[in-house]
PDB file of C-alpha atoms in Angstrom:
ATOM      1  CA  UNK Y   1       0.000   0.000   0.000  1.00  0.00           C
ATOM      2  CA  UNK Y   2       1.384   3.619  -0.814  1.00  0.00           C
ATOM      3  CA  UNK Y   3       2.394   5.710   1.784  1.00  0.00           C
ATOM      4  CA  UNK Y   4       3.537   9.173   1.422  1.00  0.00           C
ATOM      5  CA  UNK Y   5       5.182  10.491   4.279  1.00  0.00           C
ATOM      6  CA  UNK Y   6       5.981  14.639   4.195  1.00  0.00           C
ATOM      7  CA  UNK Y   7       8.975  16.450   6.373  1.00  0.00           C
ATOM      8  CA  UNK Y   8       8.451  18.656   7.882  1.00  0.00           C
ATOM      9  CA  UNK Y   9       5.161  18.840   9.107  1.00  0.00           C
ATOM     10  CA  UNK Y  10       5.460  22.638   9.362  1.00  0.00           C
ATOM     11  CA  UNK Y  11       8.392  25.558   8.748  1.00  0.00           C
ATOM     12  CA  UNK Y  12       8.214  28.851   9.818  1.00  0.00           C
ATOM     13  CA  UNK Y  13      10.820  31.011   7.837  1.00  0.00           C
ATOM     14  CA  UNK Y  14      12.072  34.752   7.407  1.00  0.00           C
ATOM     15  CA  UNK Y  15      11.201  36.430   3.766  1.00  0.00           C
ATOM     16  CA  UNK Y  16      13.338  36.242   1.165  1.00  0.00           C
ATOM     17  CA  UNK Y  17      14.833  32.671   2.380  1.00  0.00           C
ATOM     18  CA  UNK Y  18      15.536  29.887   0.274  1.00  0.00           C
ATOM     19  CA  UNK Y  19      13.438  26.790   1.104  1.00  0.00           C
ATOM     20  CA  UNK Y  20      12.835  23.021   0.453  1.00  0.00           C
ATOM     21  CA  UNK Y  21      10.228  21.112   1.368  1.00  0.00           C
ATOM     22  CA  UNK Y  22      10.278  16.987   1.617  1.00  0.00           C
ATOM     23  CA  UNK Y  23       8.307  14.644  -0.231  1.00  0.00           C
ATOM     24  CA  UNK Y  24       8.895  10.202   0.187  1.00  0.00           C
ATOM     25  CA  UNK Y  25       7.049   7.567  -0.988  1.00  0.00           C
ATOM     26  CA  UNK Y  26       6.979   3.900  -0.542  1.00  0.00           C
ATOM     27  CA  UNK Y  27       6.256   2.443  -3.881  1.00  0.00           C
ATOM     28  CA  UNK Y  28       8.074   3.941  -6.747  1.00  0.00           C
ATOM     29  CA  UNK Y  29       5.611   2.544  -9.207  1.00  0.00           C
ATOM     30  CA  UNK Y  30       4.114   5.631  -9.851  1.00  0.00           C
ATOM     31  CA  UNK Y  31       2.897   7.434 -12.871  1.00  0.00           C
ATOM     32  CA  UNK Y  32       3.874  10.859 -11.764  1.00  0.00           C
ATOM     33  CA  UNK Y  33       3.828  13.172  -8.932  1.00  0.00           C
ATOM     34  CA  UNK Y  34       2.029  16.157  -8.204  1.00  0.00           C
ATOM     35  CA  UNK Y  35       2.833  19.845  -5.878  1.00  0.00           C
ATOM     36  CA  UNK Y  36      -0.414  21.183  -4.293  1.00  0.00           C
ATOM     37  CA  UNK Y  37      -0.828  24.526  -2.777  1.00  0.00           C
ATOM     38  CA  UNK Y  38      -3.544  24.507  -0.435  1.00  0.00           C
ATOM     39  CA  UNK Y  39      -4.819  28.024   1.121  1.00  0.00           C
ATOM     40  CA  UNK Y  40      -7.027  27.945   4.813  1.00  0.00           C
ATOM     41  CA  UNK Y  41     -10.592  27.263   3.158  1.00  0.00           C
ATOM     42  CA  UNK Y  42      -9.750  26.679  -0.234  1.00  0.00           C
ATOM     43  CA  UNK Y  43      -9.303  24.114  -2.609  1.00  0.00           C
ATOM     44  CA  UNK Y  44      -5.976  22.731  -4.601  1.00  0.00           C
ATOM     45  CA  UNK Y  45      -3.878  24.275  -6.957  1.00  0.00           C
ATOM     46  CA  UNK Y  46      -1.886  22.290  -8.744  1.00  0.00           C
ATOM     47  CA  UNK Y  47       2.204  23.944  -8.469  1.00  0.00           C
ATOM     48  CA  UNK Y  48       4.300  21.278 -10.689  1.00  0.00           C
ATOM     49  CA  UNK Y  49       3.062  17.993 -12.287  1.00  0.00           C
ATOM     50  CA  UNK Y  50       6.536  15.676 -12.961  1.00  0.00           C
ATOM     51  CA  UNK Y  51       6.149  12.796 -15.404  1.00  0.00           C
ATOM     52  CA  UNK Y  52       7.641   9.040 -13.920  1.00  0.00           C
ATOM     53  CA  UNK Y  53       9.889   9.618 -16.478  1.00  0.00           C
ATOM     54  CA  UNK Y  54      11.207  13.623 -16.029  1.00  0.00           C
ATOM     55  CA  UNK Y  55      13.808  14.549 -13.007  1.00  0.00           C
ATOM     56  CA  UNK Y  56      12.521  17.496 -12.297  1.00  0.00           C
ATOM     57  CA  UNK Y  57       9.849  20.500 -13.130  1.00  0.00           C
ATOM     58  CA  UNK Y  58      10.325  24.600 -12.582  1.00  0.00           C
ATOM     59  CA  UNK Y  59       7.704  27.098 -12.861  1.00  0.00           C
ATOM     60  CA  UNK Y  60       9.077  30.523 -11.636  1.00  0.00           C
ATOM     61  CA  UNK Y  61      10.565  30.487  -8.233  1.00  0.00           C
ATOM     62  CA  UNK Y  62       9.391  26.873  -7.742  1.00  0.00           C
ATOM     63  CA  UNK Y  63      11.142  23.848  -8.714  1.00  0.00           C
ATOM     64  CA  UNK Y  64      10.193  19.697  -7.904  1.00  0.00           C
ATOM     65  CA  UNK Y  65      12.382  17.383  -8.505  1.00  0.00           C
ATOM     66  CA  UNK Y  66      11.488  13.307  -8.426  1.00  0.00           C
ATOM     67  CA  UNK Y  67      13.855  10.415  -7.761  1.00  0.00           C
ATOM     68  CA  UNK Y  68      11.563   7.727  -8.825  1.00  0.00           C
ATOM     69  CA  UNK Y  69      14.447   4.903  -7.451  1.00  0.00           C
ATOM     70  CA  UNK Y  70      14.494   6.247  -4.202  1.00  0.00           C
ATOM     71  CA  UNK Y  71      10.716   7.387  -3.671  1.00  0.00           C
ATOM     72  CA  UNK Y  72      11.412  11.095  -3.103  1.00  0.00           C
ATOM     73  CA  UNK Y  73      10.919  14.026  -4.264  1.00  0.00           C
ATOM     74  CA  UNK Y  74      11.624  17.911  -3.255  1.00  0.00           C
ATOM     75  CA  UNK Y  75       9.665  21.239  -3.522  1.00  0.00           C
ATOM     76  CA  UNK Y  76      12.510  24.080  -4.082  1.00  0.00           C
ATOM     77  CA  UNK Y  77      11.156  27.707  -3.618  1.00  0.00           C
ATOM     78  CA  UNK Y  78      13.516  30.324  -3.815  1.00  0.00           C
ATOM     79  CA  UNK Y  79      13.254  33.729  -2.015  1.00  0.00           C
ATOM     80  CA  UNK Y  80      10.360  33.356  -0.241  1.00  0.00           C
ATOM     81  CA  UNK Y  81       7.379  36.031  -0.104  1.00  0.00           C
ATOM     82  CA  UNK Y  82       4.671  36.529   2.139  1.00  0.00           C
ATOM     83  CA  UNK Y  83       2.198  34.988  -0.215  1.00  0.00           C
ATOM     84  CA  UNK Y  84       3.846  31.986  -0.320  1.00  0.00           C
ATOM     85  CA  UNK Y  85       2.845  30.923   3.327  1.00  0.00           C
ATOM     86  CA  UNK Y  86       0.230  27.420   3.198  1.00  0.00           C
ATOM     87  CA  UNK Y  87      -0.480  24.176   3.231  1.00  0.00           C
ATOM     88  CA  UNK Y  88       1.982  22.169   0.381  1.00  0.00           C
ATOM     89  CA  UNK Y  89       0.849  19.057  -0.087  1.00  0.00           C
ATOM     90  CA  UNK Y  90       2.576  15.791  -2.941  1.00  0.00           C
ATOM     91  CA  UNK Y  91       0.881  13.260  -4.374  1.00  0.00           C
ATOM     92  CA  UNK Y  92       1.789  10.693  -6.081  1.00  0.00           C
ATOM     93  CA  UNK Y  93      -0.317   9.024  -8.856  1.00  0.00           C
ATOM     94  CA  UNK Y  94      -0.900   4.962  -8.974  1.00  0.00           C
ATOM     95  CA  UNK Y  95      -3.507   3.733 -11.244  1.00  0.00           C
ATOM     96  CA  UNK Y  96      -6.273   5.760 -11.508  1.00  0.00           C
ATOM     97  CA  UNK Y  97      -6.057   7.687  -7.785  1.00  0.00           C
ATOM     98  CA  UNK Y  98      -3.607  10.278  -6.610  1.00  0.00           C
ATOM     99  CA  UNK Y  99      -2.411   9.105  -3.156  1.00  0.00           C
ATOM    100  CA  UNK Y 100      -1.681  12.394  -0.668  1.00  0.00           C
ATOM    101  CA  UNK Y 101       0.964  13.102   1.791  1.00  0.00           C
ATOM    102  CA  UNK Y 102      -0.228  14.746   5.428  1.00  0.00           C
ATOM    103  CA  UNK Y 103       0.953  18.233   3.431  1.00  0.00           C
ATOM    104  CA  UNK Y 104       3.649  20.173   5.060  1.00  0.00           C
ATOM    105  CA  UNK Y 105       2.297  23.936   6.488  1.00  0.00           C
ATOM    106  CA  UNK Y 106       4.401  26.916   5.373  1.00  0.00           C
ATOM    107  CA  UNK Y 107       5.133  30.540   7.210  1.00  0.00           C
ATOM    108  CA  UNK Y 108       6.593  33.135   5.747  1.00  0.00           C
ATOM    109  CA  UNK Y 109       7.531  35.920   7.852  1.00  0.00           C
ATOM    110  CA  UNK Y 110       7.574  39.015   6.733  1.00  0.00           C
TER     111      UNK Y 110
ATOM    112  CA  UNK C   1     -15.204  31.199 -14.820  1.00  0.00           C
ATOM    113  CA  UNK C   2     -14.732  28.658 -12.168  1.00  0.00           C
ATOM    114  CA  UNK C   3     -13.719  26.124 -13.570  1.00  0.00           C
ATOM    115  CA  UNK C   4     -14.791  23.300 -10.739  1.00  0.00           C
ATOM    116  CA  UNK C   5     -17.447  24.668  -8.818  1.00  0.00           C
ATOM    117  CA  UNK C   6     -19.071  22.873  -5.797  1.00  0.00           C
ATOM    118  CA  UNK C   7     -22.490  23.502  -3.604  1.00  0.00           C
ATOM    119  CA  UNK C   8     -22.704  24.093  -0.918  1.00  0.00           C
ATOM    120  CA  UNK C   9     -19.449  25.587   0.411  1.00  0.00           C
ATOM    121  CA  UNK C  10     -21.209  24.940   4.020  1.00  0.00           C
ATOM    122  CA  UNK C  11     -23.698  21.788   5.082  1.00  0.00           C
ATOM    123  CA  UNK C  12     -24.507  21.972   9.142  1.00  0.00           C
ATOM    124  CA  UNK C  13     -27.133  18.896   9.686  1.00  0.00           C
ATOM    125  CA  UNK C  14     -28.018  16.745  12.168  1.00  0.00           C
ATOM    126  CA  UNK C  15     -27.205  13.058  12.317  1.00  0.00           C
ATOM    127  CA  UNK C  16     -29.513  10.551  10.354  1.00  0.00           C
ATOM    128  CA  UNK C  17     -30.487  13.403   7.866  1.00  0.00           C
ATOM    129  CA  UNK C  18     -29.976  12.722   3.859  1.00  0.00           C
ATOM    130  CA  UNK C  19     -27.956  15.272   2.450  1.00  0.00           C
ATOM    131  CA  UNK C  20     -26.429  15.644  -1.364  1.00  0.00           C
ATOM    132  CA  UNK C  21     -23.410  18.231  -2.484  1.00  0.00           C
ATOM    133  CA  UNK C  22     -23.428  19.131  -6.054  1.00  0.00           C
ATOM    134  CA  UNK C  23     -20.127  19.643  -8.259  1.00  0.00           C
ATOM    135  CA  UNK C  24     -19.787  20.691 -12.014  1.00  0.00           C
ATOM    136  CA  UNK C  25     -16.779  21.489 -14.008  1.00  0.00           C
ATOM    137  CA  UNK C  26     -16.756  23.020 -17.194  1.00  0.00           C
ATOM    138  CA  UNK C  27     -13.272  22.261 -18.555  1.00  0.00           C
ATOM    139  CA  UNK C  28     -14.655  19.554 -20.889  1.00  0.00           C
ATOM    140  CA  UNK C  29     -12.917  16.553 -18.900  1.00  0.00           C
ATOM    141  CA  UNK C  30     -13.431  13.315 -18.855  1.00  0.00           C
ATOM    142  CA  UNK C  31     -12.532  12.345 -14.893  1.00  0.00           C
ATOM    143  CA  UNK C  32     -13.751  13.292 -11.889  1.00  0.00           C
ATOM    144  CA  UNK C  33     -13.419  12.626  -8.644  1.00  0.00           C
ATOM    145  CA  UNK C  34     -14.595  13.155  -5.221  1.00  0.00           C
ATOM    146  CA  UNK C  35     -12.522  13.043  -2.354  1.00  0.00           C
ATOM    147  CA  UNK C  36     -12.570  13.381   1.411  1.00  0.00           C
ATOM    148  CA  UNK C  37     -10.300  15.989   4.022  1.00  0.00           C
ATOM    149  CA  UNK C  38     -10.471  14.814   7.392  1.00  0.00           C
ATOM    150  CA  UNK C  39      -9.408  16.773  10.596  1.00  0.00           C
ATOM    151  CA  UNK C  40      -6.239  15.828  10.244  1.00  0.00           C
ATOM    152  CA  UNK C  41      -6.197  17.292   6.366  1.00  0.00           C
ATOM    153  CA  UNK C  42      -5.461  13.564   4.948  1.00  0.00           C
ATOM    154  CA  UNK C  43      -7.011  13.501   1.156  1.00  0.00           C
ATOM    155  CA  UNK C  44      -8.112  10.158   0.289  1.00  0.00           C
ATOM    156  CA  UNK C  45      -9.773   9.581  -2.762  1.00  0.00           C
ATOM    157  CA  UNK C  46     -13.806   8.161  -2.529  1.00  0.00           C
ATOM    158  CA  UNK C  47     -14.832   8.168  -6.096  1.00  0.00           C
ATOM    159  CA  UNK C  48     -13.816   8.461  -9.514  1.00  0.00           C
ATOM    160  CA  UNK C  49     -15.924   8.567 -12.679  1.00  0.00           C
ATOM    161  CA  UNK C  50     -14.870   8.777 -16.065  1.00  0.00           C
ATOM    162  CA  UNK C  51     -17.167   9.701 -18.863  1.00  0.00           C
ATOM    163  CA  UNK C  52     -19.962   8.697 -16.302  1.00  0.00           C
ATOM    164  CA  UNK C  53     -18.999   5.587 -15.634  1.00  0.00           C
ATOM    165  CA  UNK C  54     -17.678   4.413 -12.154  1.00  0.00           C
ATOM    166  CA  UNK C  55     -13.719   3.932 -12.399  1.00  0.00           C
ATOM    167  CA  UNK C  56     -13.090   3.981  -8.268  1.00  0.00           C
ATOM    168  CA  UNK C  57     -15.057   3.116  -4.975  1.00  0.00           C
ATOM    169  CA  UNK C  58     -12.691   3.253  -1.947  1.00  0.00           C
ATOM    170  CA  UNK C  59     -13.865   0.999   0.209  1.00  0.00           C
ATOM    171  CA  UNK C  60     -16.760   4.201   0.975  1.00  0.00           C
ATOM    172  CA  UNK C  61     -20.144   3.450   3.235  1.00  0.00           C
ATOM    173  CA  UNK C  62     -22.767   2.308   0.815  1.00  0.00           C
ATOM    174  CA  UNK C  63     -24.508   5.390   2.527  1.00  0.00           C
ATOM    175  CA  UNK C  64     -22.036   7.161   0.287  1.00  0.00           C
ATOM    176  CA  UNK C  65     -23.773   7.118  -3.642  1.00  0.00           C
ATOM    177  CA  UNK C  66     -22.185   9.148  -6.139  1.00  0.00           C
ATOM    178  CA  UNK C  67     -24.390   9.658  -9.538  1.00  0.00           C
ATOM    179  CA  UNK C  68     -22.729  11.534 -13.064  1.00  0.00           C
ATOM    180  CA  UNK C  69     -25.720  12.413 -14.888  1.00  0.00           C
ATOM    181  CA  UNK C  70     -23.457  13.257 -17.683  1.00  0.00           C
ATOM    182  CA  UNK C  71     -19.445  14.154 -17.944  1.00  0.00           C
ATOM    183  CA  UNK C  72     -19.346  17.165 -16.324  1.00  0.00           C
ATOM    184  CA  UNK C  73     -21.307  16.720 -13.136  1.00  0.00           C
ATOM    185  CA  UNK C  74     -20.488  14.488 -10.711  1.00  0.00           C
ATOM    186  CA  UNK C  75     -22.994  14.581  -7.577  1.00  0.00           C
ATOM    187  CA  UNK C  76     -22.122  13.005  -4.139  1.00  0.00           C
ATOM    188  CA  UNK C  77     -25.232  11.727  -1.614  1.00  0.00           C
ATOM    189  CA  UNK C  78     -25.255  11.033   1.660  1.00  0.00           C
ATOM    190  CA  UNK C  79     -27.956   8.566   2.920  1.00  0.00           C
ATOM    191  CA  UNK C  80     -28.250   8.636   7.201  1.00  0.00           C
ATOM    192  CA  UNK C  81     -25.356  10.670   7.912  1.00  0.00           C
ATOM    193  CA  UNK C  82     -22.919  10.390  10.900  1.00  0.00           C
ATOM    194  CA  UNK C  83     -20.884  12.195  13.136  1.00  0.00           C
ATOM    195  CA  UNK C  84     -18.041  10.763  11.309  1.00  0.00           C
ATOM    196  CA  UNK C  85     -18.704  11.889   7.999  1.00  0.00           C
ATOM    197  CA  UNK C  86     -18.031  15.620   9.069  1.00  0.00           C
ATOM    198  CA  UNK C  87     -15.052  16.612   7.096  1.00  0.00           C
ATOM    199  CA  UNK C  88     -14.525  19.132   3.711  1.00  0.00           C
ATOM    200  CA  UNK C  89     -15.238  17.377   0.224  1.00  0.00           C
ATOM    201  CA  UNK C  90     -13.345  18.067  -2.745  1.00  0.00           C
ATOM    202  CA  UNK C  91     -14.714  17.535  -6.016  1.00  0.00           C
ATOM    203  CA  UNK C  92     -12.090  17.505  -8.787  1.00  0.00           C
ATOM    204  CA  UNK C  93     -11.350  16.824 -12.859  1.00  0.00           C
ATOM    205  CA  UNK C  94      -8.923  15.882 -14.746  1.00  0.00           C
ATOM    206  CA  UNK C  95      -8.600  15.565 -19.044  1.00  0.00           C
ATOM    207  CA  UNK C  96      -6.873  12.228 -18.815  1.00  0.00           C
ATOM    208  CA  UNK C  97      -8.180   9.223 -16.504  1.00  0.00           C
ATOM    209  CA  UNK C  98      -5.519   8.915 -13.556  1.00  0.00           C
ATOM    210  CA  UNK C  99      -2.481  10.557 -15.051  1.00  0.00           C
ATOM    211  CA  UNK C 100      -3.304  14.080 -15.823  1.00  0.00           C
ATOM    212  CA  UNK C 101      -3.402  17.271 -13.706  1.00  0.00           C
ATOM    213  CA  UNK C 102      -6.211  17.364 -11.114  1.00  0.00           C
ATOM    214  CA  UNK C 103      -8.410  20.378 -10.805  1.00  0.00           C
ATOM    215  CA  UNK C 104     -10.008  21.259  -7.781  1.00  0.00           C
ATOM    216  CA  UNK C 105     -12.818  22.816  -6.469  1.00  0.00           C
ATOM    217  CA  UNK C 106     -12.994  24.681  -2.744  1.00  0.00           C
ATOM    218  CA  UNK C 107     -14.570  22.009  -1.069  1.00  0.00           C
ATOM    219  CA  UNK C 108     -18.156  21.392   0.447  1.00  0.00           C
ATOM    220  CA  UNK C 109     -17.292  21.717   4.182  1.00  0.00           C
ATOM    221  CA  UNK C 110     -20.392  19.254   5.554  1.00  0.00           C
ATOM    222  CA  UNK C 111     -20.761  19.587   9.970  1.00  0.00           C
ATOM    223  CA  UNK C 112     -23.125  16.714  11.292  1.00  0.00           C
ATOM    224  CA  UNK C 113     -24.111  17.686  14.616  1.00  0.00           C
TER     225      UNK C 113
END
């Protein structure tokens, strides 16, 4: 059964700080792996969708990268803002289900 | 446009009560998917249906019926309801069955007091 295991649970961090967020899984059988944002009473966004088959994914400050061999993957966000404080949560996609880590909870300070 | 869109945003019942939380999505997709935030914030996936047919059932209450009436609504109903069931539900789409980007929608928060 998949398990997907986030660390850490929750960072509180001064703007303008580089950051990286933890992401393991137990079975790397996995079609790809997905970066949510979540914001307090919202839905998902989706941040970075990587292929089984990519290394890694950037989309402006943020990049993901996935070691498929060694079920992890990291959330890179440079020079934090404000804005960027939520919930982040992986998931990794078996079949036909996405399969969600606990999320890790992110503070920016300004 | 919203592009997933879910009602209600807020259910308060009381236990035993029927209760049904409507979700649309109008990016032309084939998948959706229902899934369920406990108070811990775990998402586990209830349903999926793709092109109205029924692709997932997580080991979900039969008090739990999902109905598609057609690809772009996906409906969730909840028959007797318990304490337990209180929790946010997402609704969400995606193009491609399983593999594609998820889309979601803010979530039905349901209280069953």
């Amino acid at each position: 059964k998949q398990e997907v295991t986030q660390i850490p649970a929750a960072l509180s961090v001064p703007e303008g700080e580089n950051l990286v967020l933890n992401c393991s899984f137990t079975d790397s059988a996995i079609y790809n792996l997905q970066w949510f944002r979540q914001d307090p009473g919202k839905g998902l966004t989706s941040l970075l969708l990587i292929q089984s088959s990519q290394r890694e994914q950037t989309s402006g400050r943020l990049n993901a990268s996935l070691d498929k061999s060694s079920g992890r993957s990291t959330l890179y966000i440079a020079a934090s803002q404000p804005g960027d404080s939520a919930t982040y949560l992986c998931a990794v996609c078996e079949g036909n289900k996405l399969v969600f880590g606990a999320g890790t909870i992110l503070r920016v300070k300004s | 446009d919203t592009a997933v869109s879910q009602t209600p945003k807020y259910l308060v019942t009381q236990m035993g009560n029927d209760k049904s939380i409507k979700c649309e999505q109008n990016l032309g997709h084939d998948t959706m998917y229902w899934y369920k935030q406990d108070s811990k914030k775990f998402l586990k996936i209830m349903f999926s249906y793709n092109n109205k047919e029924l692709i997932i059932n997580e080991t979900v209450p039969n008090r739990f019926s999902p109905k598609s009436p057609d690809k772009a609504h996906l409906n969730l109903h909840i028959n007797s309801l318990e304490l337990g069931d209180s929790a946010v539900y997402f609704c969400a789409s995606s193009r491609i069955q399983g593999v594609g980007e998820l889309f979601f929608g803010e979530g039905s928060r349901l209280t069953v007091l």
